[in-house]
Amino acid sequence: MKNPLLLFFVTFIVIISTYLFIFGQKETLEIITNEYLSILALFAIITALIYFKIKLKDYEIIEYLPANNNSLKSVILFFLFFEIIDYFSEDGFIGMIKQWFLYWIMGLIALFLMETINYYKNYKLVKKIKN
């Protein structure tokens, strides 16, 4: 997929819609707030990414990390593998569904962390060239 943020946006809508339909508003908010540490980590990574983007706005960015070449099929198979594990370890279907938001947050963390690392390497290179 060309734009992973679009995929994350669509899956967020699907996850929240499913949660509201199955669990209701109160339990949906509880599931989301239970992941506060992951959400805080995501905000910290996004803050660092924004900082590096501002510092490097006048520079050409070199792609140090290779582009994600995972096909949608392999991502879905990977997800289904963990869904099967969650089905048995999290007491069935309901426990399995409750893990979706955690997976979604972890996917965003991985996406933004890779981009932040790339910008950090560019930032180090710019600082080295300036000195």
One Martini backbone bead per residue (centre of mass of N, CA, C, O) as a GRO file, in nm:
protein
  131
    1MET     BB    1   0.097   0.036   0.022
    2LYS     BB    2   0.141   0.373  -0.020
    3ASN     BB    3  -0.057   0.462   0.239
    4PRO     BB    4  -0.054   0.379   0.568
    5LEU     BB    5  -0.234   0.603   0.700
    6LEU     BB    6  -0.494   0.520   0.557
    7LEU     BB    7  -0.510   0.239   0.678
    8PHE     BB    8  -0.519   0.335   0.974
    9PHE     BB    9  -0.778   0.500   0.949
   10VAL     BB   10  -0.967   0.273   0.860
   11THR     BB   11  -0.908   0.078   1.098
   12PHE     BB   12  -1.005   0.265   1.320
   13ILE     BB   13  -1.300   0.274   1.234
   14VAL     BB   14  -1.347  -0.031   1.254
   15ILE     BB   15  -1.269  -0.073   1.548
   16ILE     BB   16  -1.463   0.131   1.681
   17SER     BB   17  -1.722   0.017   1.560
   18THR     BB   18  -1.694  -0.263   1.683
   19TYR     BB   19  -1.678  -0.180   1.977
   20LEU     BB   20  -1.950  -0.028   1.993
   21PHE     BB   21  -2.125  -0.272   1.908
   22ILE     BB   22  -2.019  -0.484   2.129
   23PHE     BB   23  -1.949  -0.291   2.402
   24GLY     BB   24  -1.968   0.003   2.393
   25GLN     BB   25  -1.870   0.302   2.520
   26LYS     BB   26  -1.745   0.235   2.796
   27GLU     BB   27  -1.557  -0.009   2.709
   28THR     BB   28  -1.410   0.139   2.484
   29LEU     BB   29  -1.277   0.351   2.668
   30GLU     BB   30  -1.132   0.141   2.845
   31ILE     BB   31  -0.954   0.015   2.629
   32ILE     BB   32  -0.808   0.276   2.550
   33THR     BB   33  -0.707   0.366   2.843
   34ASN     BB   34  -0.533   0.101   2.893
   35GLU     BB   35  -0.323   0.229   2.658
   36TYR     BB   36  -0.162   0.485   2.770
   37LEU     BB   37   0.139   0.409   2.733
   38SER     BB   38   0.132   0.370   2.426
   39ILE     BB   39   0.024   0.652   2.363
   40LEU     BB   40   0.261   0.807   2.490
   41ALA     BB   41   0.477   0.686   2.308
   42LEU     BB   42   0.357   0.790   2.045
   43PHE     BB   43   0.378   1.094   2.116
   44ALA     BB   44   0.684   1.100   2.155
   45ILE     BB   45   0.756   1.014   1.866
   46ILE     BB   46   0.604   1.240   1.719
   47THR     BB   47   0.759   1.471   1.849
   48ALA     BB   48   1.037   1.392   1.739
   49LEU     BB   49   0.958   1.403   1.442
   50ILE     BB   50   0.878   1.700   1.434
   51TYR     BB   51   1.149   1.812   1.519
   52PHE     BB   52   1.314   1.697   1.277
   53LYS     BB   53   1.143   1.826   1.053
   54ILE     BB   54   1.206   2.117   1.133
   55LYS     BB   55   1.521   2.100   1.124
   56LEU     BB   56   1.493   1.960   0.805
   57LYS     BB   57   1.328   2.148   0.598
   58ASP     BB   58   1.604   2.244   0.416
   59TYR     BB   59   1.648   1.936   0.358
   60GLU     BB   60   1.752   1.652   0.225
   61ILE     BB   61   1.624   1.331   0.239
   62ILE     BB   62   1.757   1.032   0.346
   63GLU     BB   63   1.714   0.686   0.290
   64TYR     BB   64   1.814   0.452   0.521
   65LEU     BB   65   1.553   0.304   0.522
   66PRO     BB   66   1.379   0.079   0.394
   67ALA     BB   67   1.115   0.014   0.240
   68ASN     BB   68   0.810  -0.116   0.270
   69ASN     BB   69   0.756  -0.460   0.127
   70ASN     BB   70   0.494  -0.541   0.239
   71SER     BB   71   0.230  -0.714   0.190
   72LEU     BB   72  -0.096  -0.739   0.254
   73LYS     BB   73  -0.098  -1.044   0.280
   74SER     BB   74   0.126  -1.070   0.500
   75VAL     BB   75  -0.014  -0.894   0.711
   76ILE     BB   76  -0.272  -1.062   0.738
   77LEU     BB   77  -0.132  -1.328   0.822
   78PHE     BB   78   0.001  -1.214   1.074
   79PHE     BB   79  -0.262  -1.130   1.212
   80LEU     BB   80  -0.402  -1.413   1.213
   81PHE     BB   81  -0.196  -1.552   1.388
   82PHE     BB   82  -0.254  -1.369   1.642
   83GLU     BB   83  -0.556  -1.430   1.659
   84ILE     BB   84  -0.528  -1.727   1.732
   85ILE     BB   85  -0.367  -1.685   1.988
   86ASP     BB   86  -0.578  -1.495   2.127
   87TYR     BB   87  -0.817  -1.686   2.135
   88PHE     BB   88  -0.671  -1.881   2.347
   89SER     BB   89  -0.536  -1.658   2.556
   90GLU     BB   90  -0.818  -1.450   2.568
   91ASP     BB   91  -1.096  -1.603   2.585
   92GLY     BB   92  -1.161  -1.560   2.288
   93PHE     BB   93  -1.326  -1.337   2.095
   94ILE     BB   94  -1.330  -1.092   2.288
   95GLY     BB   95  -1.026  -1.093   2.361
   96MET     BB   96  -0.929  -1.063   2.071
   97ILE     BB   97  -1.061  -0.785   2.008
   98LYS     BB   98  -0.916  -0.620   2.240
   99GLN     BB   99  -0.628  -0.625   2.075
  100TRP     BB  100  -0.658  -0.434   1.831
  101PHE     BB  101  -0.566  -0.159   1.949
  102LEU     BB  102  -0.282  -0.246   2.022
  103TYR     BB  103  -0.195  -0.316   1.734
  104TRP     BB  104  -0.244  -0.035   1.620
  105ILE     BB  105  -0.043   0.118   1.797
  106MET     BB  106   0.209  -0.055   1.724
  107GLY     BB  107   0.204   0.017   1.424
  108LEU     BB  108   0.246   0.322   1.463
  109ILE     BB  109   0.508   0.305   1.616
  110ALA     BB  110   0.669   0.168   1.393
  111LEU     BB  111   0.629   0.379   1.172
  112PHE     BB  112   0.736   0.635   1.333
  113LEU     BB  113   1.009   0.518   1.424
  114MET     BB  114   1.135   0.479   1.147
  115GLU     BB  115   1.115   0.778   1.066
  116THR     BB  116   1.274   0.894   1.307
  117ILE     BB  117   1.538   0.748   1.252
  118ASN     BB  118   1.584   0.872   0.976
  119TYR     BB  119   1.590   1.169   1.077
  120TYR     BB  120   1.821   1.132   1.279
  121LYS     BB  121   2.037   1.054   1.071
  122ASN     BB  122   2.012   1.321   0.917
  123TYR     BB  123   2.080   1.506   1.156
  124LYS     BB  124   2.365   1.397   1.205
  125LEU     BB  125   2.473   1.465   0.925
  126VAL     BB  126   2.428   1.771   0.937
  127LYS     BB  127   2.602   1.822   1.188
  128LYS     BB  128   2.864   1.708   1.064
  129ILE     BB  129   2.880   1.907   0.824
  130LYS     BB  130   2.879   2.174   0.993
  131ASN     BB  131   3.155   2.088   1.148
   0.00000   0.00000   0.00000
